[in-house]
Amino acid sequence: EVQLVESGGGLVQAGGSLRLSCAASGLAFEDFAIGWFRQAPGKERVIVACVSSGDRAAYYADSGKGRFTISSDSAKNTVDLEMNNLAPEDTAVYYCAADYYNLGSCRKLAALYNYWGHGTQVSVSS
């Protein structure tokens, strides 16, 4: 059974930092692209960052460029998202997802991802 478990969310003040972690099990980790998405109340789920299968090339949405860093540890089957200089507009539920795709860069559309975690809440106060 494939499982993706997120951890590390919480409440921080604007300008603060959080590190989210996604632990994957039940899948051939290196064969899957892994993405971090977020969904704010009343809004659609959107990509934050992702890493491709294999070489783990990273992609960042404009919302996180320069502030967020995604990293992968194949020994632990984890993908972390380091978030710095957080702002109230970063408040959302953050989800980890896996996409069985090995034809290039990680994909950006949530609908293409096969497996999802339950999400972790990130709240940023002003």
Short mmCIF file of N, CA, C and O in Angstrom, two decimals:
data_model
loop_
_atom_site.label_atom_id
_atom_site.label_comp_id
_atom_site.label_asym_id
_atom_site.label_seq_id
_atom_site.Cartn_x
_atom_site.Cartn_y
_atom_site.Cartn_z
N GLU A 1 0.84 -1.19 0.00
CA GLU A 1 0.00 0.00 0.00
C GLU A 1 0.88 1.25 0.00
O GLU A 1 1.78 1.38 0.83
N VAL A 2 0.60 2.15 -0.92
CA VAL A 2 1.36 3.39 -0.98
C VAL A 2 0.87 4.34 0.10
O VAL A 2 -0.33 4.54 0.28
N GLN A 3 1.81 4.91 0.81
CA GLN A 3 1.48 5.91 1.83
C GLN A 3 2.41 7.10 1.70
O GLN A 3 3.62 6.95 1.53
N LEU A 4 1.83 8.27 1.79
CA LEU A 4 2.58 9.52 1.87
C LEU A 4 2.12 10.23 3.13
O LEU A 4 0.92 10.48 3.29
N VAL A 5 3.06 10.53 3.98
CA VAL A 5 2.72 11.14 5.26
C VAL A 5 3.48 12.44 5.42
O VAL A 5 4.71 12.45 5.43
N GLU A 6 2.71 13.53 5.53
CA GLU A 6 3.32 14.85 5.72
C GLU A 6 3.46 15.16 7.20
O GLU A 6 2.65 14.73 8.02
N SER A 7 4.47 15.94 7.51
CA SER A 7 4.66 16.43 8.87
C SER A 7 5.35 17.78 8.81
O SER A 7 5.90 18.16 7.77
N GLY A 8 5.29 18.51 9.93
CA GLY A 8 6.04 19.76 10.04
C GLY A 8 5.24 21.03 9.92
O GLY A 8 5.79 22.12 10.03
N GLY A 9 3.93 20.93 9.69
CA GLY A 9 3.14 22.14 9.61
C GLY A 9 2.98 22.78 10.98
O GLY A 9 3.39 22.24 12.00
N GLY A 10 2.37 23.95 10.98
CA GLY A 10 2.14 24.64 12.24
C GLY A 10 1.80 26.09 12.04
O GLY A 10 1.51 26.52 10.92
N LEU A 11 1.83 26.83 13.14
CA LEU A 11 1.53 28.25 13.13
C LEU A 11 2.82 29.04 13.36
O LEU A 11 3.53 28.78 14.34
N VAL A 12 3.08 29.96 12.45
CA VAL A 12 4.26 30.81 12.59
C VAL A 12 3.89 32.26 12.30
O VAL A 12 2.86 32.52 11.66
N GLN A 13 4.72 33.16 12.74
CA GLN A 13 4.53 34.57 12.42
C GLN A 13 5.13 34.88 11.06
O GLN A 13 6.03 34.17 10.57
N ALA A 14 4.64 35.92 10.46
CA ALA A 14 5.20 36.35 9.17
C ALA A 14 6.69 36.57 9.30
O ALA A 14 7.18 37.11 10.29
N GLY A 15 7.42 36.11 8.29
CA GLY A 15 8.87 36.17 8.31
C GLY A 15 9.53 34.93 8.88
O GLY A 15 10.75 34.77 8.78
N GLY A 16 8.73 34.05 9.46
CA GLY A 16 9.26 32.84 10.06
C GLY A 16 9.49 31.74 9.04
O GLY A 16 9.29 31.92 7.83
N SER A 17 9.90 30.58 9.55
CA SER A 17 10.25 29.44 8.71
C SER A 17 9.58 28.17 9.21
O SER A 17 9.31 28.03 10.41
N LEU A 18 9.36 27.27 8.28
CA LEU A 18 8.89 25.93 8.60
C LEU A 18 9.56 24.95 7.64
O LEU A 18 9.86 25.31 6.49
N ARG A 19 9.72 23.74 8.11
CA ARG A 19 10.23 22.67 7.25
C ARG A 19 9.21 21.54 7.23
O ARG A 19 8.92 20.94 8.27
N LEU A 20 8.66 21.28 6.07
CA LEU A 20 7.71 20.19 5.89
C LEU A 20 8.46 18.96 5.40
O LEU A 20 9.41 19.08 4.62
N SER A 21 7.99 17.80 5.81
CA SER A 21 8.59 16.56 5.36
C SER A 21 7.51 15.62 4.86
O SER A 21 6.42 15.55 5.42
N CYS A 22 7.84 14.91 3.79
CA CYS A 22 6.94 13.91 3.21
C CYS A 22 7.66 12.57 3.23
O CYS A 22 8.70 12.42 2.58
N ALA A 23 7.11 11.63 3.97
CA ALA A 23 7.70 10.28 4.05
C ALA A 23 6.87 9.34 3.18
O ALA A 23 5.66 9.22 3.37
N ALA A 24 7.53 8.71 2.22
CA ALA A 24 6.86 7.83 1.27
C ALA A 24 7.18 6.37 1.56
O ALA A 24 8.32 6.04 1.92
N SER A 25 6.19 5.52 1.40
CA SER A 25 6.40 4.08 1.56
C SER A 25 5.49 3.33 0.60
O SER A 25 4.49 3.88 0.12
N GLY A 26 5.86 2.08 0.31
CA GLY A 26 5.03 1.26 -0.56
C GLY A 26 5.18 1.54 -2.04
O GLY A 26 4.35 1.09 -2.83
N LEU A 27 6.21 2.30 -2.42
CA LEU A 27 6.41 2.57 -3.83
C LEU A 27 7.92 2.59 -4.14
O LEU A 27 8.74 2.71 -3.23
N ALA A 28 8.23 2.45 -5.42
CA ALA A 28 9.61 2.55 -5.87
C ALA A 28 9.95 4.03 -5.95
O ALA A 28 9.71 4.70 -6.95
N PHE A 29 10.50 4.53 -4.88
CA PHE A 29 10.63 5.97 -4.65
C PHE A 29 11.26 6.71 -5.83
O PHE A 29 10.77 7.75 -6.26
N GLU A 30 12.34 6.16 -6.36
CA GLU A 30 13.08 6.85 -7.42
C GLU A 30 12.30 6.92 -8.73
O GLU A 30 12.63 7.71 -9.62
N ASP A 31 11.26 6.10 -8.87
CA ASP A 31 10.48 6.08 -10.12
C ASP A 31 9.35 7.11 -10.13
O ASP A 31 8.65 7.24 -11.13
N PHE A 32 9.19 7.81 -9.02
CA PHE A 32 8.09 8.75 -8.90
C PHE A 32 8.60 10.18 -8.77
O PHE A 32 9.54 10.46 -8.02
N ALA A 33 7.96 11.08 -9.50
CA ALA A 33 8.12 12.50 -9.19
C ALA A 33 7.33 12.79 -7.93
O ALA A 33 6.27 12.20 -7.70
N ILE A 34 7.85 13.69 -7.11
CA ILE A 34 7.19 14.06 -5.87
C ILE A 34 6.92 15.55 -5.88
O ILE A 34 7.82 16.35 -6.15
N GLY A 35 5.70 15.90 -5.57
CA GLY A 35 5.33 17.30 -5.58
C GLY A 35 4.75 17.76 -4.25
O GLY A 35 4.17 16.96 -3.51
N TRP A 36 4.95 19.01 -3.96
CA TRP A 36 4.29 19.68 -2.84
C TRP A 36 3.25 20.64 -3.44
O TRP A 36 3.60 21.47 -4.29
N PHE A 37 2.03 20.52 -2.97
CA PHE A 37 0.94 21.37 -3.40
C PHE A 37 0.36 22.07 -2.18
O PHE A 37 0.59 21.64 -1.05
N ARG A 38 -0.41 23.09 -2.42
CA ARG A 38 -1.12 23.72 -1.31
C ARG A 38 -2.51 24.15 -1.76
O ARG A 38 -2.74 24.41 -2.95
N GLN A 39 -3.39 24.18 -0.78
CA GLN A 39 -4.76 24.58 -1.07
C GLN A 39 -5.26 25.48 0.05
O GLN A 39 -5.36 25.05 1.21
N ALA A 40 -5.55 26.71 -0.30
CA ALA A 40 -6.12 27.66 0.64
C ALA A 40 -7.64 27.55 0.59
O ALA A 40 -8.20 27.08 -0.40
N PRO A 41 -8.33 27.98 1.65
CA PRO A 41 -9.80 27.89 1.67
C PRO A 41 -10.43 28.57 0.47
O PRO A 41 -10.10 29.72 0.15
N GLY A 42 -11.30 27.84 -0.21
CA GLY A 42 -12.01 28.40 -1.35
C GLY A 42 -11.21 28.48 -2.63
O GLY A 42 -11.70 29.02 -3.64
N LYS A 43 -10.00 27.95 -2.61
CA LYS A 43 -9.15 28.02 -3.80
C LYS A 43 -8.77 26.62 -4.27
O LYS A 43 -8.90 25.65 -3.55
N GLU A 44 -8.27 26.55 -5.49
CA GLU A 44 -7.87 25.25 -6.03
C GLU A 44 -6.51 24.84 -5.48
O GLU A 44 -5.74 25.66 -4.97
N ARG A 45 -6.23 23.57 -5.62
CA ARG A 45 -4.95 23.03 -5.17
C ARG A 45 -3.90 23.33 -6.25
O ARG A 45 -4.08 23.00 -7.42
N VAL A 46 -2.80 23.94 -5.83
CA VAL A 46 -1.78 24.37 -6.80
C VAL A 46 -0.41 23.88 -6.40
O VAL A 46 -0.12 23.67 -5.21
N ILE A 47 0.44 23.76 -7.39
CA ILE A 47 1.81 23.31 -7.16
C ILE A 47 2.61 24.37 -6.42
O ILE A 47 2.44 25.57 -6.64
N VAL A 48 3.45 23.91 -5.52
CA VAL A 48 4.40 24.79 -4.83
C VAL A 48 5.81 24.49 -5.34
O VAL A 48 6.55 25.39 -5.72
N ALA A 49 6.14 23.21 -5.35
CA ALA A 49 7.45 22.76 -5.82
C ALA A 49 7.37 21.27 -6.09
O ALA A 49 6.49 20.59 -5.55
N CYS A 50 8.27 20.78 -6.93
CA CYS A 50 8.31 19.34 -7.18
C CYS A 50 9.71 18.94 -7.61
O CYS A 50 10.52 19.80 -8.01
N VAL A 51 9.97 17.64 -7.50
CA VAL A 51 11.22 17.08 -8.00
C VAL A 51 10.87 15.95 -8.95
O VAL A 51 9.92 15.19 -8.71
N SER A 52 11.64 15.84 -10.01
CA SER A 52 11.39 14.79 -10.99
C SER A 52 11.82 13.43 -10.45
O SER A 52 12.55 13.34 -9.46
N SER A 53 11.38 12.38 -11.10
CA SER A 53 11.91 11.06 -10.80
C SER A 53 13.37 11.00 -11.25
O SER A 53 13.82 11.85 -12.02
N GLY A 54 14.11 10.04 -10.75
CA GLY A 54 15.49 9.87 -11.19
C GLY A 54 16.42 10.94 -10.65
O GLY A 54 16.86 10.89 -9.51
N ASP A 55 16.73 11.94 -11.47
CA ASP A 55 17.75 12.93 -11.08
C ASP A 55 17.26 13.97 -10.09
O ASP A 55 18.04 14.80 -9.62
N ARG A 56 15.96 13.95 -9.78
CA ARG A 56 15.40 14.87 -8.77
C ARG A 56 15.63 16.34 -9.13
O ARG A 56 15.89 17.16 -8.24
N ALA A 57 15.51 16.65 -10.38
CA ALA A 57 15.55 18.06 -10.77
C ALA A 57 14.37 18.78 -10.16
O ALA A 57 13.24 18.27 -10.15
N ALA A 58 14.61 19.98 -9.67
CA ALA A 58 13.58 20.71 -8.92
C ALA A 58 12.89 21.75 -9.78
O ALA A 58 13.47 22.35 -10.69
N TYR A 59 11.63 21.97 -9.45
CA TYR A 59 10.82 23.04 -10.04
C TYR A 59 10.17 23.80 -8.89
O TYR A 59 9.75 23.22 -7.90
N TYR A 60 10.11 25.13 -9.06
CA TYR A 60 9.44 25.98 -8.08
C TYR A 60 8.40 26.85 -8.76
O TYR A 60 8.70 27.49 -9.78
N ALA A 61 7.23 26.89 -8.17
CA ALA A 61 6.25 27.87 -8.63
C ALA A 61 6.74 29.27 -8.24
O ALA A 61 7.55 29.43 -7.32
N ASP A 62 6.26 30.27 -8.95
CA ASP A 62 6.69 31.64 -8.67
C ASP A 62 6.45 32.03 -7.21
O ASP A 62 7.20 32.81 -6.64
N SER A 63 5.41 31.47 -6.62
CA SER A 63 5.06 31.82 -5.24
C SER A 63 6.16 31.48 -4.25
O SER A 63 6.26 32.10 -3.19
N GLY A 64 7.00 30.50 -4.59
CA GLY A 64 8.01 30.05 -3.64
C GLY A 64 9.44 30.31 -4.06
O GLY A 64 10.37 30.07 -3.27
N LYS A 65 9.65 30.81 -5.26
CA LYS A 65 11.01 31.04 -5.73
C LYS A 65 11.77 31.98 -4.81
O LYS A 65 11.28 33.04 -4.45
N GLY A 66 12.97 31.57 -4.43
CA GLY A 66 13.80 32.38 -3.57
C GLY A 66 13.49 32.23 -2.09
O GLY A 66 14.25 32.71 -1.24
N ARG A 67 12.37 31.60 -1.76
CA ARG A 67 11.99 31.41 -0.35
C ARG A 67 11.92 29.95 0.04
O ARG A 67 12.17 29.60 1.19
N PHE A 68 11.53 29.09 -0.90
CA PHE A 68 11.32 27.67 -0.61
C PHE A 68 12.42 26.85 -1.26
O PHE A 68 12.90 27.17 -2.34
N THR A 69 12.78 25.75 -0.58
CA THR A 69 13.75 24.81 -1.11
C THR A 69 13.22 23.40 -0.94
O THR A 69 12.85 23.01 0.18
N ILE A 70 13.18 22.65 -2.04
CA ILE A 70 12.73 21.26 -1.98
C ILE A 70 13.96 20.36 -2.07
O ILE A 70 14.89 20.62 -2.83
N SER A 71 13.95 19.30 -1.27
CA SER A 71 15.09 18.38 -1.26
C SER A 71 14.59 16.96 -1.08
O SER A 71 13.56 16.73 -0.45
N SER A 72 15.36 16.03 -1.62
CA SER A 72 14.98 14.62 -1.59
C SER A 72 16.07 13.78 -0.95
O SER A 72 17.25 14.03 -1.20
N ASP A 73 15.70 12.82 -0.17
CA ASP A 73 16.64 11.89 0.45
C ASP A 73 16.21 10.47 0.09
O ASP A 73 15.23 9.96 0.63
N SER A 74 16.92 9.86 -0.84
CA SER A 74 16.53 8.54 -1.33
C SER A 74 16.79 7.45 -0.30
O SER A 74 16.16 6.39 -0.34
N ALA A 75 17.70 7.70 0.63
CA ALA A 75 17.96 6.71 1.68
C ALA A 75 16.79 6.62 2.66
O ALA A 75 16.50 5.56 3.21
N LYS A 76 16.12 7.74 2.84
CA LYS A 76 14.99 7.79 3.79
C LYS A 76 13.64 7.80 3.09
O LYS A 76 12.60 7.75 3.76
N ASN A 77 13.64 7.90 1.76
CA ASN A 77 12.38 8.04 1.00
C ASN A 77 11.57 9.24 1.49
O ASN A 77 10.36 9.16 1.74
N THR A 78 12.26 10.36 1.62
CA THR A 78 11.59 11.58 2.04
C THR A 78 11.86 12.72 1.07
O THR A 78 12.89 12.75 0.40
N VAL A 79 10.90 13.63 1.00
CA VAL A 79 11.07 14.86 0.25
C VAL A 79 10.65 16.00 1.18
O VAL A 79 9.50 16.03 1.64
N ASP A 80 11.57 16.89 1.46
CA ASP A 80 11.31 18.00 2.38
C ASP A 80 11.09 19.29 1.62
O ASP A 80 11.60 19.48 0.51
N LEU A 81 10.35 20.18 2.27
CA LEU A 81 10.13 21.52 1.73
C LEU A 81 10.49 22.52 2.82
O LEU A 81 9.77 22.63 3.82
N GLU A 82 11.60 23.20 2.63
CA GLU A 82 12.03 24.24 3.56
C GLU A 82 11.41 25.55 3.11
O GLU A 82 11.59 25.97 1.96
N MET A 83 10.68 26.19 4.01
CA MET A 83 9.98 27.43 3.66
C MET A 83 10.47 28.55 4.56
O MET A 83 10.34 28.46 5.79
N ASN A 84 11.00 29.58 3.97
CA ASN A 84 11.53 30.72 4.70
C ASN A 84 10.76 31.99 4.35
O ASN A 84 10.07 32.05 3.32
N ASN A 85 10.90 32.98 5.22
CA ASN A 85 10.24 34.28 5.00
C ASN A 85 8.76 34.09 4.65
O ASN A 85 8.25 34.65 3.69
N LEU A 86 8.09 33.33 5.47
CA LEU A 86 6.69 33.03 5.23
C LEU A 86 5.82 34.27 5.38
O LEU A 86 6.11 35.17 6.19
N ALA A 87 4.75 34.30 4.60
CA ALA A 87 3.82 35.42 4.60
C ALA A 87 2.40 34.88 4.82
O ALA A 87 2.15 33.69 4.60
N PRO A 88 1.49 35.74 5.27
CA PRO A 88 0.11 35.28 5.51
C PRO A 88 -0.51 34.60 4.29
O PRO A 88 -1.30 33.65 4.46
N GLU A 89 -0.13 35.02 3.10
CA GLU A 89 -0.71 34.40 1.90
C GLU A 89 -0.19 32.98 1.66
O GLU A 89 -0.69 32.28 0.77
N ASP A 90 0.77 32.53 2.44
CA ASP A 90 1.23 31.16 2.36
C ASP A 90 0.35 30.22 3.19
O ASP A 90 0.55 29.00 3.16
N THR A 91 -0.57 30.76 3.92
CA THR A 91 -1.47 29.96 4.74
C THR A 91 -2.30 29.04 3.87
O THR A 91 -2.98 29.48 2.94
N ALA A 92 -2.23 27.74 4.15
CA ALA A 92 -2.94 26.75 3.35
C ALA A 92 -2.70 25.37 3.96
O ALA A 92 -1.86 25.22 4.86
N VAL A 93 -3.42 24.40 3.45
CA VAL A 93 -3.07 23.01 3.72
C VAL A 93 -2.08 22.58 2.65
O VAL A 93 -2.32 22.77 1.45
N TYR A 94 -0.97 22.02 3.09
CA TYR A 94 0.09 21.59 2.18
C TYR A 94 0.04 20.08 2.03
O TYR A 94 0.00 19.34 3.03
N TYR A 95 0.06 19.63 0.78
CA TYR A 95 -0.04 18.22 0.46
C TYR A 95 1.21 17.75 -0.28
O TYR A 95 1.75 18.45 -1.14
N CYS A 96 1.58 16.53 0.01
CA CYS A 96 2.62 15.82 -0.72
C CYS A 96 1.93 14.86 -1.67
O CYS A 96 0.92 14.26 -1.31
N ALA A 97 2.48 14.72 -2.89
CA ALA A 97 1.88 13.82 -3.87
C ALA A 97 2.96 13.14 -4.70
O ALA A 97 4.05 13.70 -4.89
N ALA A 98 2.64 11.96 -5.22
CA ALA A 98 3.57 11.19 -6.03
C ALA A 98 2.97 10.94 -7.41
O ALA A 98 1.78 10.61 -7.53
N ASP A 99 3.80 11.08 -8.42
CA ASP A 99 3.39 10.95 -9.83
C ASP A 99 4.30 9.93 -10.50
O ASP A 99 5.51 10.15 -10.60
N TYR A 100 3.72 8.84 -11.00
CA TYR A 100 4.52 7.84 -11.69
C TYR A 100 4.80 8.35 -13.10
O TYR A 100 4.07 8.05 -14.05
N TYR A 101 5.87 9.13 -13.21
CA TYR A 101 6.18 9.82 -14.47
C TYR A 101 7.69 9.96 -14.57
O TYR A 101 8.32 10.55 -13.68
N ASN A 102 8.25 9.42 -15.65
CA ASN A 102 9.71 9.45 -15.79
C ASN A 102 10.15 9.88 -17.18
O ASN A 102 11.18 9.44 -17.70
N LEU A 103 9.36 10.77 -17.78
CA LEU A 103 9.68 11.24 -19.13
C LEU A 103 10.20 12.66 -19.16
O LEU A 103 10.22 13.28 -20.22
N GLY A 104 10.60 13.18 -18.00
CA GLY A 104 11.15 14.52 -18.00
C GLY A 104 10.86 15.25 -16.71
O GLY A 104 10.79 14.63 -15.65
N SER A 105 10.70 16.54 -16.80
CA SER A 105 10.49 17.38 -15.61
C SER A 105 9.22 16.97 -14.88
O SER A 105 8.26 16.47 -15.49
N CYS A 106 9.22 17.20 -13.57
CA CYS A 106 8.02 16.89 -12.80
C CYS A 106 6.85 17.73 -13.30
O CYS A 106 7.01 18.87 -13.73
N ARG A 107 5.67 17.14 -13.22
CA ARG A 107 4.49 17.79 -13.76
C ARG A 107 3.85 18.69 -12.71
O ARG A 107 4.04 18.50 -11.52
N LYS A 108 3.07 19.65 -13.17
CA LYS A 108 2.60 20.71 -12.31
C LYS A 108 1.11 20.62 -11.96
O LYS A 108 0.64 21.29 -11.06
N LEU A 109 0.37 19.76 -12.67
CA LEU A 109 -1.06 19.68 -12.46
C LEU A 109 -1.40 18.62 -11.41
O LEU A 109 -0.98 17.46 -11.52
N ALA A 110 -2.18 19.01 -10.43
CA ALA A 110 -2.54 18.11 -9.35
C ALA A 110 -3.25 16.86 -9.87
O ALA A 110 -3.05 15.76 -9.35
N ALA A 111 -4.06 17.02 -10.90
CA ALA A 111 -4.85 15.91 -11.42
C ALA A 111 -4.00 14.77 -11.97
O ALA A 111 -4.48 13.65 -12.13
N LEU A 112 -2.73 15.06 -12.27
CA LEU A 112 -1.86 14.04 -12.85
C LEU A 112 -1.18 13.16 -11.80
O LEU A 112 -0.59 12.15 -12.14
N TYR A 113 -1.26 13.55 -10.56
CA TYR A 113 -0.57 12.82 -9.50
C TYR A 113 -1.41 11.65 -9.01
O TYR A 113 -2.62 11.78 -8.80
N ASN A 114 -0.74 10.52 -8.79
CA ASN A 114 -1.44 9.27 -8.49
C ASN A 114 -1.78 9.11 -7.01
O ASN A 114 -2.81 8.53 -6.66
N TYR A 115 -0.88 9.55 -6.15
CA TYR A 115 -1.04 9.31 -4.73
C TYR A 115 -0.87 10.60 -3.95
O TYR A 115 -0.04 11.44 -4.30
N TRP A 116 -1.63 10.69 -2.86
CA TRP A 116 -1.65 11.91 -2.05
C TRP A 116 -1.57 11.60 -0.57
O TRP A 116 -2.09 10.58 -0.10
N GLY A 117 -0.92 12.50 0.15
CA GLY A 117 -0.99 12.47 1.60
C GLY A 117 -2.24 13.17 2.09
O GLY A 117 -3.02 13.72 1.29
N HIS A 118 -2.42 13.18 3.39
CA HIS A 118 -3.62 13.80 3.97
C HIS A 118 -3.47 15.30 4.18
O HIS A 118 -4.46 15.97 4.46
N GLY A 119 -2.26 15.78 4.08
CA GLY A 119 -2.04 17.22 4.19
C GLY A 119 -1.62 17.64 5.59
O GLY A 119 -1.89 16.97 6.59
N THR A 120 -0.97 18.79 5.64
CA THR A 120 -0.57 19.40 6.91
C THR A 120 -0.86 20.90 6.84
O THR A 120 -0.58 21.54 5.82
N GLN A 121 -1.43 21.43 7.90
CA GLN A 121 -1.84 22.83 7.91
C GLN A 121 -0.65 23.74 8.19
O GLN A 121 0.10 23.51 9.15
N VAL A 122 -0.51 24.76 7.38
CA VAL A 122 0.46 25.83 7.61
C VAL A 122 -0.32 27.12 7.76
O VAL A 122 -1.09 27.50 6.88
N SER A 123 -0.14 27.79 8.89
CA SER A 123 -0.82 29.05 9.15
C SER A 123 0.23 30.10 9.49
O SER A 123 1.08 29.87 10.35
N VAL A 124 0.14 31.23 8.81
CA VAL A 124 1.09 32.31 9.00
C VAL A 124 0.32 33.55 9.46
O VAL A 124 -0.56 34.03 8.75
N SER A 125 0.67 34.03 10.63
CA SER A 125 -0.01 35.21 11.18
C SER A 125 0.76 36.47 10.83
O SER A 125 1.99 36.46 10.72
N SER A 126 0.01 37.56 10.70
CA SER A 126 0.66 38.83 10.32
C SER A 126 1.12 39.58 11.55
O SER A 126 0.81 39.24 12.67
#
